[in-house]
mmCIF file of C-alpha atoms and ligand atoms in Angstrom:
data_model
loop_
_atom_site.group_PDB
_atom_site.id
_atom_site.type_symbol
_atom_site.label_atom_id
_atom_site.label_comp_id
_atom_site.label_asym_id
_atom_site.label_seq_id
_atom_site.Cartn_x
_atom_site.Cartn_y
_atom_site.Cartn_z
ATOM 1 C CA MET A 23 -86.028 113.738 172.992
ATOM 2 C CA GLN A 24 -89.662 114.772 171.495
ATOM 3 C CA ALA A 25 -90.089 118.029 169.495
ATOM 4 C CA SER A 26 -89.613 121.571 171.799
ATOM 5 C CA SER A 27 -92.533 123.257 173.645
ATOM 6 C CA PRO A 28 -93.292 126.945 174.214
ATOM 7 C CA ILE A 29 -92.283 125.777 177.811
ATOM 8 C CA SER A 30 -89.445 126.003 180.027
ATOM 9 C CA LEU A 31 -88.560 124.562 183.896
ATOM 10 C CA GLU A 32 -86.814 125.788 186.843
ATOM 11 C CA PHE A 33 -84.851 123.747 189.530
ATOM 12 C CA PHE A 34 -82.643 124.242 192.183
ATOM 13 C CA PRO A 35 -80.026 121.941 193.186
ATOM 14 C CA PRO A 36 -80.636 119.847 195.141
ATOM 15 C CA ARG A 37 -78.260 119.158 199.132
ATOM 16 C CA ASP A 38 -78.637 115.924 199.718
ATOM 17 C CA ASN A 39 -79.006 112.565 198.011
ATOM 18 C CA ALA A 40 -82.629 112.121 198.997
ATOM 19 C CA ALA A 41 -83.543 115.459 197.620
ATOM 20 C CA ARG A 42 -81.057 114.379 193.852
ATOM 21 C CA GLU A 43 -83.261 111.621 193.780
ATOM 22 C CA ARG A 44 -87.168 113.500 194.008
ATOM 23 C CA MET A 45 -84.936 116.156 191.401
ATOM 24 C CA ILE A 46 -84.017 112.995 189.223
ATOM 25 C CA ARG A 47 -88.128 111.348 189.868
ATOM 26 C CA SER A 48 -89.292 114.620 188.775
ATOM 27 C CA ALA A 49 -87.109 116.279 185.718
ATOM 28 C CA LYS A 50 -87.836 112.376 184.063
ATOM 29 C CA GLU A 51 -91.340 112.361 184.658
ATOM 30 C CA LEU A 52 -91.799 115.722 182.985
ATOM 31 C CA ILE A 53 -89.558 114.410 179.963
ATOM 32 C CA CYS A 54 -92.995 114.913 178.475
ATOM 33 C CA LEU A 55 -94.375 118.251 177.791
ATOM 34 C CA ALA A 56 -90.791 118.009 175.852
ATOM 35 C CA PRO A 57 -89.079 121.792 177.408
ATOM 36 C CA SER A 58 -87.166 124.080 175.375
ATOM 37 C CA TYR A 59 -85.237 123.910 178.062
ATOM 38 C CA VAL A 60 -84.291 123.438 181.938
ATOM 39 C CA SER A 61 -82.680 126.000 184.622
ATOM 40 C CA ILE A 62 -80.937 125.517 187.773
ATOM 41 C CA THR A 63 -81.189 128.455 189.879
ATOM 42 C CA PHE A 64 -77.416 129.228 192.173
ATOM 43 C CA GLY A 65 -77.242 129.972 195.172
ATOM 44 C CA ALA A 66 -76.709 133.261 196.523
ATOM 45 C CA GLY A 67 -73.340 133.754 197.195
ATOM 46 C CA GLY A 68 -72.088 131.496 195.330
ATOM 47 C CA SER A 69 -73.022 128.525 197.987
ATOM 48 C CA THR A 70 -74.390 126.462 195.671
ATOM 49 C CA ARG A 71 -71.991 126.693 192.848
ATOM 50 C CA GLU A 72 -71.150 122.869 192.437
ATOM 51 C CA GLY A 73 -74.228 122.028 193.245
ATOM 52 C CA THR A 74 -76.025 124.030 189.498
ATOM 53 C CA ALA A 75 -72.804 122.368 188.367
ATOM 54 C CA ASP A 76 -73.854 119.012 189.045
ATOM 55 C CA ALA A 77 -77.383 119.587 188.375
ATOM 56 C CA VAL A 78 -76.346 120.716 184.900
ATOM 57 C CA SER A 79 -74.343 118.107 184.105
ATOM 58 C CA ILE A 80 -76.988 115.823 185.417
ATOM 59 C CA MET A 81 -80.163 117.280 183.375
ATOM 60 C CA GLN A 82 -78.030 117.064 180.483
ATOM 61 C CA ARG A 83 -77.301 113.482 180.509
ATOM 62 C CA LEU A 84 -80.953 113.455 180.745
ATOM 63 C CA GLY A 85 -81.232 115.019 177.083
ATOM 64 C CA PHE A 86 -82.744 118.656 178.304
ATOM 65 C CA GLU A 87 -80.381 121.125 177.087
ATOM 66 C CA ALA A 88 -79.639 122.799 180.527
ATOM 67 C CA ALA A 89 -78.869 126.759 182.230
ATOM 68 C CA PRO A 90 -76.950 127.509 185.082
ATOM 69 C CA HIS A 91 -78.269 130.672 186.827
ATOM 70 C CA LEU A 92 -75.095 132.861 187.666
ATOM 71 C CA SER A 93 -75.310 135.640 190.046
ATOM 72 C CA CYS A 94 -72.224 138.041 189.843
ATOM 73 C CA ILE A 95 -72.735 140.639 192.826
ATOM 74 C CA GLY A 96 -69.674 139.368 195.630
ATOM 75 C CA SER A 97 -68.028 137.472 192.967
ATOM 76 C CA THR A 98 -65.041 138.607 191.013
ATOM 77 C CA LYS A 99 -64.375 138.741 187.199
ATOM 78 C CA GLN A 100 -61.940 135.917 187.556
ATOM 79 C CA ALA A 101 -64.630 133.836 189.418
ATOM 80 C CA VAL A 102 -66.682 134.860 186.854
ATOM 81 C CA ALA A 103 -64.794 133.293 183.841
ATOM 82 C CA ALA A 104 -63.984 130.193 185.062
ATOM 83 C CA ILE A 105 -67.272 129.585 186.203
ATOM 84 C CA LEU A 106 -68.392 130.792 182.299
ATOM 85 C CA ASP A 107 -65.170 128.792 180.772
ATOM 86 C CA GLY A 108 -66.001 125.443 182.104
ATOM 87 C CA TYR A 109 -69.995 125.930 181.131
ATOM 88 C CA LYS A 110 -68.689 126.093 177.623
ATOM 89 C CA ALA A 111 -66.333 123.026 177.338
ATOM 90 C CA ALA A 112 -69.376 120.936 179.116
ATOM 91 C CA GLY A 113 -72.104 121.958 176.414
ATOM 92 C CA VAL A 114 -73.719 124.328 177.806
ATOM 93 C CA ASN A 115 -74.424 127.313 175.736
ATOM 94 C CA ARG A 116 -77.217 129.127 177.502
ATOM 95 C CA VAL A 117 -77.401 131.091 180.767
ATOM 96 C CA VAL A 118 -79.150 133.449 182.809
ATOM 97 C CA ALA A 119 -77.177 135.947 184.218
ATOM 98 C CA LEU A 120 -78.233 137.482 187.764
ATOM 99 C CA ARG A 121 -76.588 139.747 190.499
ATOM 100 C CA GLY A 122 -78.505 138.046 193.356
ATOM 101 C CA ASP A 123 -78.015 138.917 196.302
ATOM 102 C CA LEU A 124 -75.762 138.906 199.337
ATOM 103 C CA PRO A 125 -76.619 136.280 201.872
ATOM 104 C CA SER A 126 -76.716 138.044 205.186
ATOM 105 C CA GLY A 127 -74.593 138.053 207.689
ATOM 106 C CA MET A 128 -71.409 135.903 205.289
ATOM 107 C CA GLY A 129 -69.772 139.452 204.907
ATOM 108 C CA VAL A 130 -68.975 139.221 201.561
ATOM 109 C CA GLY A 131 -68.245 142.335 198.930
ATOM 110 C CA HIS A 132 -69.702 143.848 196.120
ATOM 111 C CA GLY A 133 -67.446 142.081 194.108
ATOM 112 C CA GLU A 134 -66.650 143.705 190.958
ATOM 113 C CA LEU A 135 -69.902 142.917 188.656
ATOM 114 C CA HIS A 136 -72.287 145.021 191.155
ATOM 115 C CA TYR A 137 -76.198 144.668 187.924
ATOM 116 C CA ALA A 138 -77.492 142.211 186.321
ATOM 117 C CA ARG A 139 -76.352 144.440 183.404
ATOM 118 C CA ASP A 140 -72.345 144.400 184.378
ATOM 119 C CA LEU A 141 -72.486 140.924 183.913
ATOM 120 C CA VAL A 142 -74.752 140.537 180.628
ATOM 121 C CA GLN A 143 -71.808 142.802 179.034
ATOM 122 C CA PHE A 144 -68.806 140.494 180.857
ATOM 123 C CA ILE A 145 -70.531 137.666 179.063
ATOM 124 C CA ARG A 146 -70.352 139.456 175.669
ATOM 125 C CA GLU A 147 -67.200 140.595 175.994
ATOM 126 C CA HIS A 148 -65.467 136.913 177.643
ATOM 127 C CA SER A 149 -67.296 134.558 175.735
ATOM 128 C CA GLY A 150 -68.692 136.936 172.374
ATOM 129 C CA ASP A 151 -71.950 135.243 171.482
ATOM 130 C CA TRP A 152 -71.520 131.750 172.563
ATOM 131 C CA PHE A 153 -74.059 131.912 175.024
ATOM 132 C CA ARG A 154 -77.904 132.534 174.898
ATOM 133 C CA ILE A 155 -78.235 135.038 177.472
ATOM 134 C CA GLU A 156 -81.768 134.857 179.391
ATOM 135 C CA VAL A 157 -81.542 137.974 182.270
ATOM 136 C CA ALA A 158 -84.615 138.294 185.370
ATOM 137 C CA ALA A 159 -87.333 140.713 184.606
ATOM 138 C CA TYR A 160 -90.621 142.274 187.362
ATOM 139 C CA PRO A 161 -93.478 143.282 186.335
ATOM 140 C CA GLU A 162 -94.673 143.837 189.623
ATOM 141 C CA MET A 163 -91.158 145.686 190.045
ATOM 142 C CA HIS A 164 -88.318 144.968 192.065
ATOM 143 C CA PRO A 165 -87.694 145.222 195.476
ATOM 144 C CA GLN A 166 -84.889 147.141 195.909
ATOM 145 C CA ALA A 167 -85.813 149.938 192.438
ATOM 146 C CA SER A 168 -87.201 153.149 193.167
ATOM 147 C CA SER A 169 -89.197 153.294 191.222
ATOM 148 C CA ALA A 170 -91.613 151.365 188.070
ATOM 149 C CA THR A 171 -89.570 153.869 185.307
ATOM 150 C CA THR A 172 -86.333 153.324 187.246
ATOM 151 C CA ASP A 173 -86.464 149.221 187.220
ATOM 152 C CA LEU A 174 -87.961 149.959 183.529
ATOM 153 C CA ASP A 175 -84.774 151.850 182.541
ATOM 154 C CA HIS A 176 -82.536 149.544 184.122
ATOM 155 C CA PHE A 177 -84.623 146.566 182.587
ATOM 156 C CA VAL A 178 -84.053 147.710 179.239
ATOM 157 C CA ASP A 179 -80.155 148.539 180.334
ATOM 158 C CA LYS A 180 -79.415 144.896 180.464
ATOM 159 C CA VAL A 181 -81.038 143.831 177.523
ATOM 160 C CA LYS A 182 -79.092 145.954 175.709
ATOM 161 C CA ALA A 183 -75.909 144.591 177.218
ATOM 162 C CA GLY A 184 -76.833 141.915 175.512
ATOM 163 C CA ALA A 185 -79.759 139.406 176.861
ATOM 164 C CA ASP A 186 -81.587 137.835 173.675
ATOM 165 C CA SER A 187 -84.872 137.561 176.211
ATOM 166 C CA ALA A 188 -86.104 136.803 179.937
ATOM 167 C CA ILE A 189 -87.881 134.857 182.559
ATOM 168 C CA THR A 190 -90.323 137.053 184.654
ATOM 169 C CA GLN A 191 -90.210 137.128 188.686
ATOM 170 C CA TYR A 192 -93.904 134.759 189.151
ATOM 171 C CA PHE A 193 -97.024 136.687 189.729
ATOM 172 C CA PHE A 194 -101.139 136.071 189.310
ATOM 173 C CA ASN A 195 -102.050 138.701 187.761
ATOM 174 C CA ALA A 196 -102.002 138.654 184.230
ATOM 175 C CA ASP A 197 -102.436 142.495 183.540
ATOM 176 C CA ALA A 198 -99.613 142.989 186.016
ATOM 177 C CA TYR A 199 -97.912 141.099 182.738
ATOM 178 C CA LEU A 200 -99.246 142.579 179.847
ATOM 179 C CA ASP A 201 -98.303 146.276 180.491
ATOM 180 C CA PHE A 202 -94.611 145.429 181.383
ATOM 181 C CA VAL A 203 -94.469 144.313 178.030
ATOM 182 C CA ASP A 204 -95.934 146.747 176.710
ATOM 183 C CA ARG A 205 -93.738 149.395 178.806
ATOM 184 C CA VAL A 206 -90.703 147.709 177.070
ATOM 185 C CA GLN A 207 -91.638 147.365 173.938
ATOM 186 C CA ALA A 208 -93.241 151.194 173.785
ATOM 187 C CA ARG A 209 -89.037 151.959 174.880
ATOM 188 C CA GLY A 210 -88.085 149.442 171.230
ATOM 189 C CA VAL A 211 -86.950 146.890 172.917
ATOM 190 C CA ASP A 212 -88.291 143.230 171.263
ATOM 191 C CA ILE A 213 -87.512 140.417 173.471
ATOM 192 C CA PRO A 214 -89.678 137.683 174.116
ATOM 193 C CA ILE A 215 -90.078 138.087 177.909
ATOM 194 C CA VAL A 216 -91.249 134.608 179.431
ATOM 195 C CA PRO A 217 -93.265 134.999 182.492
ATOM 196 C CA GLY A 218 -92.181 132.584 185.111
ATOM 197 C CA ILE A 219 -95.277 130.271 186.608
ATOM 198 C CA MET A 220 -95.577 129.461 190.277
ATOM 199 C CA PRO A 221 -97.705 126.317 191.058
ATOM 200 C CA ILE A 222 -99.867 127.535 193.782
ATOM 201 C CA THR A 223 -99.681 123.968 196.333
ATOM 202 C CA THR A 224 -99.109 126.373 200.295
ATOM 203 C CA HIS A 225 -100.395 129.580 201.958
ATOM 204 C CA ALA A 226 -97.886 130.286 204.764
ATOM 205 C CA GLN A 227 -94.732 129.198 202.281
ATOM 206 C CA LEU A 228 -96.077 131.220 198.939
ATOM 207 C CA LEU A 229 -97.231 134.200 201.439
ATOM 208 C CA ARG A 230 -94.096 134.304 202.776
ATOM 209 C CA PHE A 231 -91.754 134.126 199.910
ATOM 210 C CA SER A 232 -94.112 136.701 197.525
ATOM 211 C CA GLU A 233 -93.232 139.436 200.189
ATOM 212 C CA MET A 234 -89.607 138.814 200.736
ATOM 213 C CA CYS A 235 -89.597 138.399 196.804
ATOM 214 C CA GLY A 236 -91.781 141.425 195.487
ATOM 215 C CA ALA A 237 -95.077 139.216 194.103
ATOM 216 C CA GLU A 238 -97.945 140.384 195.159
ATOM 217 C CA VAL A 239 -100.595 137.427 195.863
ATOM 218 C CA PRO A 240 -103.928 139.061 195.305
ATOM 219 C CA ARG A 241 -106.125 139.524 198.386
ATOM 220 C CA TRP A 242 -109.016 136.760 196.679
ATOM 221 C CA ILE A 243 -106.307 134.556 195.929
ATOM 222 C CA ARG A 244 -105.562 135.010 200.115
ATOM 223 C CA LEU A 245 -108.622 134.896 201.312
ATOM 224 C CA ARG A 246 -109.582 131.298 199.357
ATOM 225 C CA LEU A 247 -106.647 130.361 200.799
ATOM 226 C CA ALA A 248 -106.618 130.986 204.275
ATOM 227 C CA GLU A 249 -110.326 129.588 204.460
ATOM 228 C CA TYR A 250 -108.457 126.306 203.343
ATOM 229 C CA GLY A 251 -106.115 125.889 206.737
ATOM 230 C CA ASP A 252 -103.965 122.970 206.789
ATOM 231 C CA ASP A 253 -106.290 121.294 203.809
ATOM 232 C CA ARG A 254 -103.516 121.059 201.666
ATOM 233 C CA VAL A 255 -105.852 118.874 198.367
ATOM 234 C CA ALA A 256 -108.093 121.648 198.029
ATOM 235 C CA ILE A 257 -104.918 123.916 198.250
ATOM 236 C CA ARG A 258 -103.824 122.242 195.048
ATOM 237 C CA GLN A 259 -107.506 121.816 193.559
ATOM 238 C CA PHE A 260 -108.129 125.811 194.177
ATOM 239 C CA GLY A 261 -104.022 126.771 193.120
ATOM 240 C CA THR A 262 -104.366 125.018 190.177
ATOM 241 C CA GLU A 263 -107.157 126.032 189.207
ATOM 242 C CA VAL A 264 -106.007 129.450 189.370
ATOM 243 C CA VAL A 265 -102.751 129.520 187.948
ATOM 244 C CA GLN A 266 -103.909 127.141 185.038
ATOM 245 C CA ARG A 267 -106.253 130.493 183.971
ATOM 246 C CA LEU A 268 -103.377 132.833 184.493
ATOM 247 C CA CYS A 269 -101.276 130.263 182.139
ATOM 248 C CA GLN A 270 -103.521 130.464 179.488
ATOM 249 C CA THR A 271 -105.025 133.436 179.366
ATOM 250 C CA LEU A 272 -101.333 134.908 179.189
ATOM 251 C CA LEU A 273 -101.022 132.289 176.089
ATOM 252 C CA ASP A 274 -104.284 133.570 174.440
ATOM 253 C CA LYS A 275 -102.840 137.349 175.407
ATOM 254 C CA GLY A 276 -99.352 136.254 173.191
ATOM 255 C CA ALA A 277 -96.684 134.806 175.920
ATOM 256 C CA PRO A 278 -93.892 133.784 174.028
ATOM 257 C CA GLY A 279 -93.657 130.643 177.145
ATOM 258 C CA LEU A 280 -94.543 129.722 180.314
ATOM 259 C CA HIS A 281 -91.116 129.091 182.514
ATOM 260 C CA PHE A 282 -92.473 127.403 185.461
ATOM 261 C CA TYR A 283 -90.861 126.647 188.869
ATOM 262 C CA THR A 284 -90.713 123.499 189.182
ATOM 263 C CA LEU A 285 -89.810 123.919 192.635
ATOM 264 C CA ASN A 286 -88.427 119.956 192.027
ATOM 265 C CA ASN A 287 -91.447 118.294 192.016
ATOM 266 C CA ALA A 288 -93.681 117.128 188.589
ATOM 267 C CA ASP A 289 -96.770 116.884 190.534
ATOM 268 C CA SER A 290 -98.277 120.295 190.248
ATOM 269 C CA VAL A 291 -96.335 121.717 187.280
ATOM 270 C CA GLN A 292 -98.473 118.292 185.360
ATOM 271 C CA ALA A 293 -101.688 119.178 186.933
ATOM 272 C CA ILE A 294 -101.613 122.606 185.117
ATOM 273 C CA VAL A 295 -100.440 122.064 181.949
ATOM 274 C CA ARG A 296 -102.412 119.390 181.187
ATOM 275 C CA GLY A 297 -105.831 121.909 181.234
ATOM 276 C CA LEU A 298 -103.906 123.648 178.884
ATOM 277 C CA THR A 299 -104.589 124.770 175.268
ATOM 278 C CA ILE A 300 -100.760 125.571 174.006
HETATM 279 P P1 FAD B 18 -80.751 143.715 188.046
HETATM 280 O O1 FAD B 18 -81.080 143.598 186.723
HETATM 281 O O2 FAD B 18 -79.228 144.218 188.851
HETATM 282 O O3 FAD B 18 -81.600 144.697 189.505
HETATM 283 C C1 FAD B 18 -81.542 144.736 190.649
HETATM 284 C C2 FAD B 18 -81.668 146.032 190.796
HETATM 285 O O4 FAD B 18 -80.870 147.224 190.698
HETATM 286 C C3 FAD B 18 -83.662 146.514 190.317
HETATM 287 O O5 FAD B 18 -84.055 147.261 191.555
HETATM 288 C C4 FAD B 18 -82.479 147.593 189.675
HETATM 289 O O6 FAD B 18 -83.327 148.285 189.546
HETATM 290 C C5 FAD B 18 -81.534 147.850 189.781
HETATM 291 N N1 FAD B 18 -80.476 148.075 189.799
HETATM 292 C C6 FAD B 18 -79.784 147.705 188.176
HETATM 293 N N2 FAD B 18 -79.089 148.435 187.143
HETATM 294 C C7 FAD B 18 -78.991 149.237 188.389
HETATM 295 C C8 FAD B 18 -77.849 150.741 187.689
HETATM 296 N N3 FAD B 18 -76.973 150.926 186.976
HETATM 297 N N4 FAD B 18 -77.604 151.948 189.215
HETATM 298 C C9 FAD B 18 -78.773 151.435 189.710
HETATM 299 N N5 FAD B 18 -79.507 150.686 190.046
HETATM 300 C C10 FAD B 18 -79.755 149.478 189.430
HETATM 301 N N6 FAD B 18 -81.439 134.916 192.907
HETATM 302 C C11 FAD B 18 -80.470 133.954 193.268
HETATM 303 O O7 FAD B 18 -80.031 134.109 194.144
HETATM 304 N N7 FAD B 18 -80.125 132.414 192.735
HETATM 305 C C12 FAD B 18 -80.818 132.634 191.562
HETATM 306 O O8 FAD B 18 -80.429 131.373 190.649
HETATM 307 C C13 FAD B 18 -82.133 133.159 191.062
HETATM 308 N N8 FAD B 18 -82.576 132.892 189.530
HETATM 309 C C14 FAD B 18 -83.856 134.302 189.623
HETATM 310 C C15 FAD B 18 -84.214 133.432 187.769
HETATM 311 C C16 FAD B 18 -85.299 134.515 187.878
HETATM 312 C C17 FAD B 18 -86.006 134.234 186.375
HETATM 313 C C18 FAD B 18 -85.714 135.663 188.498
HETATM 314 C C19 FAD B 18 -86.612 136.563 188.250
HETATM 315 C C20 FAD B 18 -85.102 136.337 189.450
HETATM 316 C C21 FAD B 18 -83.874 134.917 190.258
HETATM 317 N N9 FAD B 18 -83.543 135.397 191.215
HETATM 318 C C22 FAD B 18 -82.618 133.928 192.064
HETATM 319 C C23 FAD B 18 -83.157 136.625 191.940
HETATM 320 C C24 FAD B 18 -82.507 137.750 191.913
HETATM 321 O O9 FAD B 18 -81.127 137.515 192.109
HETATM 322 C C25 FAD B 18 -83.141 139.012 192.921
HETATM 323 O O10 FAD B 18 -84.780 139.219 192.555
HETATM 324 C C26 FAD B 18 -82.055 139.710 192.869
HETATM 325 O O11 FAD B 18 -82.664 140.892 193.754
HETATM 326 C C27 FAD B 18 -81.926 140.844 191.327
HETATM 327 O O12 FAD B 18 -81.373 140.447 190.068
HETATM 328 P P2 FAD B 18 -81.460 140.536 188.445
HETATM 329 O O13 FAD B 18 -80.539 139.240 188.278
HETATM 330 O O14 FAD B 18 -82.785 140.733 188.601
HETATM 331 O O15 FAD B 18 -80.309 142.532 188.816
#
């Protein structure tokens, strides 16, 4: 493995063999970026708990430092402790600690740990300093927060509970990130806040997903994407230019790294990184 770069990558657990092969192929193609670590998402309600652990061990075998995401909503402390112990035994020492979202219609209760802050606190109580803990940050505000200020209060609380660094929800407006970092630092909190970067490769899907997670797609980007219709090549080319410019601005303005939501696809990430001065 080459020396570590400021880049980290996110994958999701594959659901079948073909998807597994695709994830492995993409991960191999991205080894050349020498990511500092790769993270693996965790399905809502624990639906991919085993899938996350399997993908973590695949990534470890490929030579990556792997960080599983772990969500706490709907779980007991005992279940979370068992997952943490399993990861520790497997040599994992970094986790992304999240509240998660309750899956609709599954009849799952809130469990014993209600917010990411409770999970961070529990990880510290149970595992001490074994894990480096990443938490989520929302420069454009978490969609369920009652105000930007209370959301910031809650973010600061989870850092004080023991988080080491944060990864943001994706955004396409660098000022939203820079303003968020300023407001966090004004509270005396100085952990690395790494921008989460979403490549633009689709139109309808991007708008749908952004609506759900509260990420704003600026009007000018929406209009340009609408104009391209089904022309996937044009969408990718435009998306690469837009996201590359965003990444370069963020790095130039002091972002401590870039965390790419790869969606298990190497091409778009490679195209973006290729044009960056890191
Ligand atoms: P929290 O930090 O707990 O915040 C959730 C909401 O509760 C916010 O509105 C906050 O303001 C509010 N809040 C916090 N504390 C309190 C309190 N004490 N009292 C009242 N309100 C409070 N989801 C998955 O299911 N699996 C994944 O793998 C996954 N990975 C992600 C990775 C990243 C980088 C990001 C940004 C998100 C990810 N998500 C994932 C989505 C995430 O689970 C959702 O956004 C979820 O709704 C919030 O999780 P959180 O950890 O940010 O929650």
